[in-house]
Coordinates of C-alpha atoms in Angstrom, one line a residue:
M1 CA 179.4 196.2 115.3
P2 CA 179.7 196.3 111.5
P3 CA 183.0 195.7 109.8
S4 CA 184.8 198.7 108.5
V5 CA 186.9 199.0 105.4
T6 CA 190.1 201.0 105.3
P7 CA 190.9 202.2 101.7
R8 CA 194.5 201.8 100.6
P9 CA 196.2 204.1 98.1
A10 CA 198.3 201.2 96.9
R11 CA 197.5 197.8 95.4
R12 CA 195.2 196.5 98.1
R13 CA 192.4 197.4 100.5
R14 CA 192.1 195.9 103.9
A15 CA 188.9 195.4 105.9
V16 CA 189.5 195.8 109.7
V17 CA 189.1 192.5 111.5
L18 CA 185.9 192.3 113.6
G19 CA 185.6 190.7 117.0
V20 CA 187.7 187.8 118.0
L21 CA 189.7 186.3 115.2
L22 CA 191.8 183.3 116.0
S23 CA 194.1 182.1 113.3
V24 CA 194.8 178.5 114.2
G25 CA 196.4 177.3 111.1
V26 CA 196.8 177.4 107.4
V27 CA 199.4 175.7 105.3
I28 CA 199.3 176.0 101.5
T29 CA 201.7 175.0 98.8
G30 CA 201.7 173.3 95.4
L31 CA 199.2 172.1 92.8
V32 CA 197.2 168.9 92.3
Q33 CA 196.9 167.2 89.0
A34 CA 193.7 167.2 86.9
A35 CA 190.8 165.5 88.6
P36 CA 190.8 161.8 87.9
S37 CA 187.9 160.0 86.3
A38 CA 187.2 157.8 89.3
A39 CA 184.2 158.8 91.3
P40 CA 184.8 160.0 94.9
R41 CA 184.1 157.4 97.6
E42 CA 181.1 157.3 99.8
L43 CA 181.3 159.5 102.8
D44 CA 182.1 157.8 106.1
P45 CA 178.9 157.7 108.2
R46 CA 180.7 159.2 111.2
I47 CA 181.6 162.2 109.1
A48 CA 178.1 162.5 107.8
A49 CA 176.8 162.4 111.4
I50 CA 179.0 165.4 112.3
M51 CA 177.9 167.4 109.4
R52 CA 174.2 166.9 110.3
K53 CA 174.6 168.3 113.8
P54 CA 172.3 171.2 114.7
D55 CA 175.2 173.6 115.0
Y56 CA 175.8 173.3 111.3
R57 CA 172.2 173.7 110.1
H58 CA 173.1 176.9 108.2
A59 CA 176.7 176.1 107.6
Q60 CA 178.6 174.8 104.5
W61 CA 181.1 172.0 104.8
G62 CA 183.9 171.5 102.3
L63 CA 185.9 168.4 101.8
F64 CA 188.7 167.3 99.5
Q65 CA 191.1 164.4 99.6
Q66 CA 193.5 163.4 96.9
N67 CA 196.5 161.2 96.2
P68 CA 199.2 163.7 95.3
R69 CA 201.2 161.1 93.3
T70 CA 198.3 159.8 91.1
G71 CA 195.9 162.7 91.3
R72 CA 193.1 160.3 92.2
V73 CA 190.4 162.2 94.2
T74 CA 188.8 160.2 97.1
H75 CA 186.5 162.9 98.5
S76 CA 185.3 166.1 97.0
R77 CA 182.6 168.5 98.4
F78 CA 182.6 172.1 97.1
A79 CA 186.2 171.6 96.1
D80 CA 186.2 174.6 93.8
Q81 CA 184.1 177.0 96.0
F82 CA 185.7 179.8 98.0
F83 CA 185.9 179.2 101.8
I84 CA 187.1 181.5 104.5
P85 CA 190.3 179.8 105.5
G86 CA 191.2 181.2 108.9
S87 CA 194.8 180.4 109.7
V88 CA 195.0 177.7 107.1
A89 CA 196.0 180.6 104.8
K90 CA 199.4 180.4 106.6
L91 CA 200.1 177.5 104.4
F92 CA 200.5 179.9 101.4
S93 CA 202.4 182.7 103.1
V94 CA 204.8 180.4 105.0
S95 CA 205.4 178.3 101.9
G96 CA 206.2 181.5 99.9
T97 CA 208.5 182.8 102.5
W98 CA 210.2 179.4 102.9
H99 CA 210.8 179.2 99.1
T100 CA 212.0 182.8 98.9
L101 CA 214.4 182.8 101.8
G102 CA 215.3 179.1 101.8
G103 CA 214.6 176.7 104.7
D104 CA 218.2 176.9 105.9
H105 CA 218.3 180.7 105.9
R106 CA 219.5 182.3 109.1
F107 CA 218.9 185.9 110.2
V108 CA 222.1 187.7 111.2
T109 CA 221.5 190.8 113.3
P110 CA 224.7 193.0 113.5
V111 CA 225.7 195.7 115.9
Y112 CA 228.0 198.4 114.4
A113 CA 230.4 200.7 116.2
V114 CA 229.7 204.0 114.5
G115 CA 232.4 206.5 115.5
K116 CA 236.0 206.5 116.8
R117 CA 237.5 204.1 119.2
R118 CA 239.9 205.3 121.9
N119 CA 241.1 202.3 123.8
A120 CA 238.0 200.8 125.5
T121 CA 235.8 203.8 124.7
L122 CA 233.6 204.3 121.7
Q123 CA 233.1 207.9 120.9
G124 CA 229.9 207.5 118.9
N125 CA 227.0 205.1 118.7
L126 CA 226.2 201.4 118.7
D127 CA 223.7 200.7 116.0
L128 CA 221.7 197.5 116.0
V129 CA 220.5 196.8 112.5
A130 CA 217.3 194.8 112.7
Q131 CA 216.9 192.0 110.2
G132 CA 213.4 190.7 110.8
D133 CA 214.5 188.0 113.2
L134 CA 211.2 186.7 114.6
T135 CA 212.5 185.7 118.1
L136 CA 216.0 187.2 118.4
G137 CA 217.0 184.2 120.6
G138 CA 213.9 184.5 122.9
R139 CA 212.7 180.9 122.1
T140 CA 215.9 179.3 121.1
R141 CA 216.8 176.0 122.9
R142 CA 220.3 174.9 123.5
D143 CA 220.2 172.6 120.5
G144 CA 219.2 175.4 118.2
T145 CA 215.6 174.5 117.8
V146 CA 212.7 176.9 118.5
A147 CA 210.5 176.3 121.6
F148 CA 206.7 176.5 121.5
T149 CA 203.7 175.4 123.5
S150 CA 200.4 174.1 122.4
I151 CA 198.6 177.4 123.1
D152 CA 201.0 180.2 122.5
H153 CA 201.4 183.2 124.8
T154 CA 200.3 185.5 122.0
Y155 CA 196.8 184.1 122.3
A156 CA 196.7 184.5 126.1
N157 CA 194.0 187.2 126.1
D158 CA 191.6 185.2 123.9
V159 CA 192.2 181.5 124.5
P160 CA 192.3 179.8 127.9
G161 CA 195.3 177.7 128.8
A162 CA 198.1 179.7 127.0
T163 CA 201.5 179.1 128.6
L164 CA 205.1 180.4 128.3
T165 CA 208.2 178.7 127.0
P166 CA 211.0 178.7 129.6
E167 CA 213.6 180.5 127.5
D168 CA 214.7 184.0 128.4
P169 CA 213.0 186.5 125.9
L170 CA 216.1 188.8 126.3
A171 CA 218.6 186.0 125.4
G172 CA 219.6 187.4 122.0
V173 CA 220.0 190.9 123.3
D174 CA 222.2 189.7 126.2
Q175 CA 224.4 187.8 123.7
L176 CA 224.9 190.9 121.6
A177 CA 225.9 192.9 124.7
R178 CA 228.4 190.3 125.8
Q179 CA 229.9 190.3 122.3
V180 CA 230.3 194.1 122.5
R181 CA 232.2 193.7 125.7
R182 CA 234.4 191.0 124.2
A183 CA 235.1 193.3 121.3
G184 CA 236.9 195.5 123.8
I185 CA 234.3 198.2 124.3
R186 CA 233.7 199.2 128.0
R187 CA 232.2 202.6 127.5
V188 CA 230.0 204.3 124.8
D189 CA 230.2 208.1 124.8
G190 CA 227.2 208.3 122.6
D191 CA 223.9 206.4 122.2
V192 CA 222.4 203.1 121.2
V193 CA 220.3 203.3 118.1
I194 CA 217.9 200.7 116.5
D195 CA 218.1 200.7 112.7
A196 CA 214.7 199.5 111.6
R197 CA 214.9 200.6 108.0
L198 CA 214.6 197.1 106.6
F199 CA 210.9 197.7 106.0
Q200 CA 208.2 200.1 106.9
R201 CA 205.4 199.4 109.4
D202 CA 202.2 198.4 107.5
P203 CA 199.1 199.0 109.6
A204 CA 197.1 196.9 107.0
L205 CA 198.8 193.8 108.6
D206 CA 197.4 192.9 112.0
P207 CA 199.5 192.2 114.0
V208 CA 201.9 194.7 112.5
P209 CA 205.4 193.2 111.8
T210 CA 208.4 195.2 112.8
P211 CA 212.1 194.7 111.8
L212 CA 213.0 194.3 115.5
I213 CA 210.9 191.9 117.5
I214 CA 211.5 191.0 121.1
N215 CA 209.2 188.6 122.9
D216 CA 206.7 188.9 120.0
N217 CA 206.3 192.6 120.9
V218 CA 204.4 191.8 124.0
I219 CA 204.9 191.9 127.8
D220 CA 203.9 188.6 129.5
L221 CA 201.8 188.9 132.7
L222 CA 201.5 185.9 134.9
T223 CA 198.9 185.9 137.8
S224 CA 199.0 183.3 140.5
P225 CA 196.2 182.8 143.1
G226 CA 196.8 183.8 146.7
A227 CA 196.8 181.3 149.6
K228 CA 193.0 181.7 150.1
A229 CA 190.0 183.7 149.0
G230 CA 190.3 187.4 149.8
T231 CA 194.0 187.6 149.5
P232 CA 195.9 189.5 146.8
A233 CA 197.0 187.5 143.8
G234 CA 200.7 187.0 143.0
L235 CA 202.2 188.6 139.9
D236 CA 205.2 188.0 137.7
W237 CA 206.0 189.6 134.4
R238 CA 208.6 189.6 131.6
P239 CA 210.7 190.9 130.0
K240 CA 211.5 193.5 132.7
V241 CA 212.7 196.5 130.7
A242 CA 212.4 200.2 131.8
P243 CA 210.2 202.2 131.8
Y244 CA 207.6 199.4 131.7
H245 CA 205.9 198.9 135.1
V246 CA 203.1 196.5 136.0
T247 CA 200.6 196.8 138.9
S248 CA 197.8 194.4 139.9
S249 CA 194.6 194.6 141.9
V250 CA 193.6 191.0 141.1
R251 CA 192.1 189.3 144.1
T252 CA 191.8 185.7 145.0
V253 CA 188.2 184.3 145.1
A254 CA 186.7 180.9 146.1
A255 CA 188.0 177.8 144.5
G256 CA 186.0 176.7 141.5
T257 CA 185.0 180.2 140.6
P258 CA 185.8 181.3 137.1
S259 CA 188.9 183.5 136.8
D260 CA 188.4 186.9 135.2
I261 CA 191.5 189.0 134.6
N262 CA 191.6 192.1 132.5
V263 CA 194.5 194.1 131.2
S264 CA 194.7 197.9 130.6
S265 CA 197.6 200.1 129.7
S266 CA 198.7 203.7 129.3
P267 CA 198.6 205.2 125.8
D268 CA 202.3 204.4 125.3
G269 CA 201.9 200.9 126.8
T270 CA 204.5 201.4 129.5
R271 CA 202.1 201.4 132.5
I272 CA 200.2 198.2 132.7
Q273 CA 197.3 197.4 135.1
L274 CA 195.8 194.0 135.9
S275 CA 192.4 193.8 137.5
G276 CA 189.8 191.1 138.3
T277 CA 189.8 187.8 140.1
I278 CA 191.5 184.4 140.1
A279 CA 190.2 181.3 141.8
A280 CA 192.1 179.8 144.8
G281 CA 193.9 176.7 143.9
S282 CA 193.8 177.4 140.1
A283 CA 196.7 177.3 137.7
P284 CA 198.4 180.6 137.0
V285 CA 196.6 182.7 134.4
L286 CA 198.6 184.3 131.6
R287 CA 197.8 187.6 129.9
V288 CA 199.8 189.9 127.6
S289 CA 200.1 193.6 126.9
A290 CA 201.4 195.1 123.6
I291 CA 204.8 196.8 123.3
K292 CA 203.7 199.8 121.4
D293 CA 207.1 201.1 120.4
P294 CA 209.4 198.1 119.7
N295 CA 212.3 200.3 118.7
A296 CA 212.4 202.3 121.9
F297 CA 211.8 199.1 123.8
G298 CA 214.7 197.4 122.0
R299 CA 217.0 200.3 122.5
T300 CA 216.4 200.4 126.3
A301 CA 216.7 196.6 126.4
L302 CA 220.1 196.7 124.7
I303 CA 221.4 199.5 126.9
E304 CA 220.4 197.6 130.0
A305 CA 222.0 194.4 128.7
L306 CA 225.2 196.3 128.0
K307 CA 225.2 197.5 131.6
R308 CA 224.8 193.9 132.8
A309 CA 227.7 192.9 130.6
G310 CA 229.9 195.7 131.9
V311 CA 229.5 198.3 129.2
Q312 CA 228.5 201.8 130.2
V313 CA 226.4 203.9 127.9
R314 CA 226.4 207.7 128.5
A315 CA 222.9 208.2 126.9
N316 CA 219.7 208.0 129.0
P317 CA 218.5 204.4 128.6
V318 CA 214.9 205.5 128.5
G319 CA 213.6 207.6 125.6
P320 CA 212.7 207.5 122.0
N321 CA 214.9 205.7 119.5
P322 CA 217.1 208.4 117.9
A323 CA 216.7 207.1 114.3
R324 CA 217.8 210.5 112.9
R325 CA 221.4 209.6 114.0
L326 CA 221.6 206.6 111.7
P327 CA 224.2 206.8 108.9
R328 CA 223.4 206.4 105.3
S329 CA 225.6 203.3 105.0
Y330 CA 227.7 201.0 107.2
L331 CA 230.4 200.6 104.6
G332 CA 233.7 200.4 106.4
T333 CA 232.1 200.5 109.8
P334 CA 233.3 197.7 112.2
T335 CA 230.9 195.1 113.4
V336 CA 231.3 194.4 117.1
A337 CA 228.5 191.9 117.6
R338 CA 226.3 189.5 115.6
Y339 CA 223.4 187.4 116.6
T340 CA 222.6 184.5 114.3
S341 CA 219.1 182.9 114.4
P342 CA 217.9 179.4 114.0
T343 CA 217.0 178.4 110.4
Y344 CA 213.8 179.7 108.8
A345 CA 212.5 176.2 108.7
Q346 CA 212.5 176.3 112.5
Y347 CA 210.6 179.6 112.4
A348 CA 208.2 178.1 109.9
K349 CA 207.6 175.3 112.3
L350 CA 206.8 177.7 115.1
I351 CA 204.4 179.7 112.8
L352 CA 202.6 176.6 111.7
K353 CA 202.5 174.7 115.0
V354 CA 201.0 177.5 117.1
S355 CA 199.5 179.6 114.2
H356 CA 201.8 182.5 115.0
N357 CA 200.1 185.5 113.4
L358 CA 203.0 188.0 113.7
G359 CA 205.4 185.5 112.1
A360 CA 203.1 184.8 109.2
N361 CA 202.6 188.5 108.5
L362 CA 206.3 189.1 108.9
G363 CA 206.8 186.7 106.0
M364 CA 205.1 189.1 103.6
C365 CA 207.5 191.9 104.6
L366 CA 210.5 189.6 104.3
M367 CA 209.5 188.5 100.8
A368 CA 209.3 192.2 99.8
T369 CA 212.8 192.9 101.1
R370 CA 214.2 190.2 98.7
T371 CA 213.1 192.5 95.8
G372 CA 214.8 195.5 97.3
S373 CA 211.5 197.0 98.6
N374 CA 210.8 198.2 102.1
R375 CA 207.1 198.0 101.6
C376 CA 205.4 194.9 102.9
E377 CA 202.7 194.9 100.3
D378 CA 205.4 194.2 97.7
G379 CA 205.6 190.7 99.2
F380 CA 202.3 189.8 97.5
P381 CA 203.7 189.8 93.9
V382 CA 206.5 187.6 95.2
L383 CA 204.0 185.2 96.7
A384 CA 201.9 185.2 93.5
R385 CA 204.9 184.3 91.3
F386 CA 205.8 181.4 93.7
L387 CA 202.3 180.0 93.7
E388 CA 202.3 180.0 89.9
R389 CA 205.6 178.1 89.8
A390 CA 204.2 175.7 92.4
Q391 CA 201.2 175.1 90.0
V392 CA 198.6 176.5 92.4
D393 CA 195.6 178.1 90.7
R394 CA 196.3 181.7 91.9
K395 CA 192.8 182.9 91.1
A396 CA 191.5 180.3 93.5
V397 CA 193.3 182.1 96.4
Q398 CA 192.5 185.6 97.8
L399 CA 194.9 187.0 100.4
A400 CA 195.2 190.5 101.9
D401 CA 197.6 189.4 104.7
G402 CA 199.9 186.5 105.7
R403 CA 198.0 185.2 108.7
G404 CA 194.5 184.4 107.3
G405 CA 192.8 187.1 109.4
N406 CA 191.6 189.5 106.8
P407 CA 187.9 189.5 105.9
A408 CA 189.0 189.4 102.2
D409 CA 190.9 186.1 102.6
R410 CA 189.5 183.2 100.7
T411 CA 190.7 179.9 99.2
T412 CA 189.3 176.8 97.6
P413 CA 189.9 173.3 99.0
R414 CA 191.5 172.3 95.7
A415 CA 194.0 175.2 95.9
L416 CA 195.1 174.1 99.3
A417 CA 195.6 170.6 98.0
Q418 CA 197.7 172.0 95.3
I419 CA 200.1 173.8 97.6
L420 CA 200.3 170.6 99.8
T421 CA 201.0 168.6 96.7
Y422 CA 203.8 170.9 95.7
W423 CA 205.7 170.2 98.9
Q424 CA 205.4 166.4 98.3
R425 CA 207.4 166.8 95.2
T426 CA 210.3 168.6 96.9
P427 CA 213.3 167.3 98.8
E428 CA 211.9 169.1 101.9
A429 CA 208.6 167.2 101.9
A430 CA 209.2 165.5 105.3
R431 CA 210.6 168.7 106.8
F432 CA 207.5 170.7 105.8
R433 CA 205.0 168.0 106.7
T434 CA 206.4 167.6 110.3
A435 CA 206.4 171.3 110.7
L436 CA 202.6 171.1 110.7
P437 CA 200.5 170.4 113.9
I438 CA 200.3 166.6 114.4
L439 CA 197.0 165.2 115.5
G440 CA 197.1 164.3 119.2
V441 CA 200.7 165.2 119.5
D442 CA 201.6 168.9 119.3
G443 CA 200.7 172.3 118.1
T444 CA 197.0 173.3 117.7
L445 CA 196.1 169.6 117.3
A446 CA 197.8 168.5 120.5
T447 CA 194.6 168.0 122.5
S448 CA 192.5 166.4 119.7
C449 CA 192.1 162.7 119.2
R450 CA 194.9 161.9 121.7
T451 CA 193.9 158.2 122.0
C452 CA 192.3 157.6 118.6
P453 CA 193.8 155.3 115.9
S454 CA 194.7 158.4 113.9
R455 CA 197.0 159.9 116.5
G456 CA 200.3 160.9 114.9
K457 CA 199.0 160.2 111.4
V458 CA 197.4 163.5 110.5
F459 CA 199.6 166.5 109.8
A460 CA 197.6 169.6 109.3
K461 CA 197.3 173.4 109.7
T462 CA 194.2 174.5 111.4
G463 CA 192.3 177.7 111.1
T464 CA 189.6 179.6 113.0
A465 CA 187.7 182.8 112.3
A466 CA 185.0 183.7 114.8
G467 CA 183.3 186.8 116.1
G468 CA 180.5 187.8 118.5
D469 CA 176.9 187.3 117.4
L470 CA 175.4 190.0 119.6
L471 CA 171.9 189.4 118.3
N472 CA 171.8 185.8 119.5
D473 CA 174.4 186.0 122.3
R474 CA 176.7 183.4 120.8
L475 CA 179.7 183.1 118.6
A476 CA 179.5 183.3 114.8
V477 CA 182.1 180.9 113.4
G478 CA 183.0 182.2 110.0
A479 CA 185.5 179.3 109.6
E480 CA 186.8 176.2 111.3
T481 CA 189.2 174.5 108.9
T482 CA 192.1 172.2 108.5
A483 CA 194.4 171.2 105.6
G484 CA 197.4 168.9 105.4
Y485 CA 198.4 165.3 105.0
L486 CA 196.8 161.9 105.9
E487 CA 199.1 159.0 106.3
T488 CA 197.3 156.3 104.4
R489 CA 200.1 153.7 104.9
K490 CA 203.7 154.0 106.1
G491 CA 205.5 156.6 103.9
H492 CA 202.4 157.4 101.8
Y493 CA 200.3 160.5 102.3
D494 CA 197.1 162.0 100.8
V495 CA 196.5 165.7 100.8
F496 CA 193.2 166.9 102.2
F497 CA 191.0 169.8 103.3
A498 CA 188.2 169.6 105.8
G499 CA 186.3 172.6 107.0
V500 CA 183.1 174.4 107.8
N501 CA 182.0 178.0 107.1
G502 CA 179.0 179.7 108.7
A503 CA 178.6 177.6 111.9
A504 CA 177.5 179.0 115.3
T505 CA 178.0 178.1 118.9
P506 CA 175.1 177.6 121.3
T507 CA 176.3 180.3 123.6
A508 CA 179.0 183.0 123.7
D509 CA 181.3 180.7 125.7
I510 CA 184.5 179.9 123.8
T511 CA 184.2 176.2 124.7
G512 CA 181.6 176.0 122.0
L513 CA 184.2 177.1 119.5
L514 CA 186.6 174.4 120.7
T515 CA 183.8 171.8 120.2
I516 CA 183.6 172.8 116.5
A517 CA 187.4 172.5 116.2
D518 CA 187.2 169.0 117.7
D519 CA 184.5 168.1 115.1
V520 CA 186.8 169.2 112.3
A521 CA 189.7 167.3 113.8
D522 CA 187.5 164.2 114.0
V523 CA 186.5 164.5 110.4
A524 CA 190.2 164.5 109.5
A525 CA 190.8 161.5 111.7
Y526 CA 187.9 159.6 110.1
L527 CA 189.3 160.4 106.6
Q528 CA 192.6 159.0 107.6
Q529 CA 191.1 155.9 109.1
Q530 CA 189.0 155.3 106.1
A531 CA 192.0 155.7 103.8
A532 CA 194.2 153.5 105.9
G533 CA 191.5 150.8 105.9
R534 CA 191.5 150.7 102.1
H535 CA 195.2 149.7 102.2
H536 CA 194.8 146.8 104.6

């Protein structure tokens, strides 16, 4: 299937992503000093052995390692050539959003009572004004931090082993409903309206950000095996909001048999069907289905939450969002509820740890809103100005989205080192560094190098871009990359990039892709060990 290109009437053109594209990390910020005169060190034999593997016969490896304080380059291989970054591109978009909003920024989502109050009755509408809150309480722990798992539920249809966080995805909506009740409203003789005018949907960003996001705009579908082969599988799903309905014909098969579960849905996304098989004795298998109208979904979710809180709404809970009823302004309109999010730094940590594609693309829209624009593409000039201030060679970076999933996205290893160096010079250096996946500990690096000497000493965003090679029945790996920090000794960190473009797996099995990811993680570990050895 050839890639297609969708022309844009505005500043940019976007090629439609082909096949499976996994964005498993990108973190970019800052600029590195001029290259020092000292020659790069000899490549560790273990790294050279990885690069010589047959899987990389037609591939190109890039490598860059630098001391951000002195500018001394330790390793440099194609440092100024463009590489497909995969999710490592998130280093740029997250850094720009962090700088624009501030790490301590919190999203405050209000609900207004538009109309007249008569005792406990509102003769009018409740308007929820969406603010681009990424989780709306759906991942917030009691201590205010944001929960995540090593393989996020948003990857469940593509990557084995995705799991759910235990938090209630409707938590923020329920809090708003309870506040409405505490404000003295018991009945709404009108409607509930979602105000999503913060920014326009931009189909050039995939996944498409929306001002209102509940459960990452997906329905979670959890299938459990039956007691024995031949019995129906168990099913649970969330969040349960009308008129969404899920049915399953998944059957339990013999233990040890590969599970194969498929998801289909009606055109509007509200009727979801699971089919296929799950092995007896296996762990539950997670799948997701898209919420195709987040505003209608959010309206119904809030009406149902109001009912649970003891507030009756006259309008039919199921139906389109009546945006035509929104006022021009809320000046003088009473606020009856507010939901306040965790800090943006917590959201950045989620985006970077699990390579959250929706959150990274959302950042482009949020940067645009800071200029007064409701067009997401206007976030790119904001990002460009930030990169220049951060002393990143902007012409060494190409981005058409925030997630690193567009075929046009490119960056050089040196540009990544520059953004990473920028952060080292800020008061938030440690906060940013620990927001990255940590080798052998958490995020997309949780399962790599769990017992090696570098465990806990490599902080890096990972990135993957892969699609089906139908000609050879294998996966074409456009990119497997990582960029971040190597702890050379306590409190001292080198910036680095390690990655390969143009590799291929032996078969179409995704485990071959995971093997390449492990190779790249091993290269990072060996760089760290070599650097640490020089300081002993």
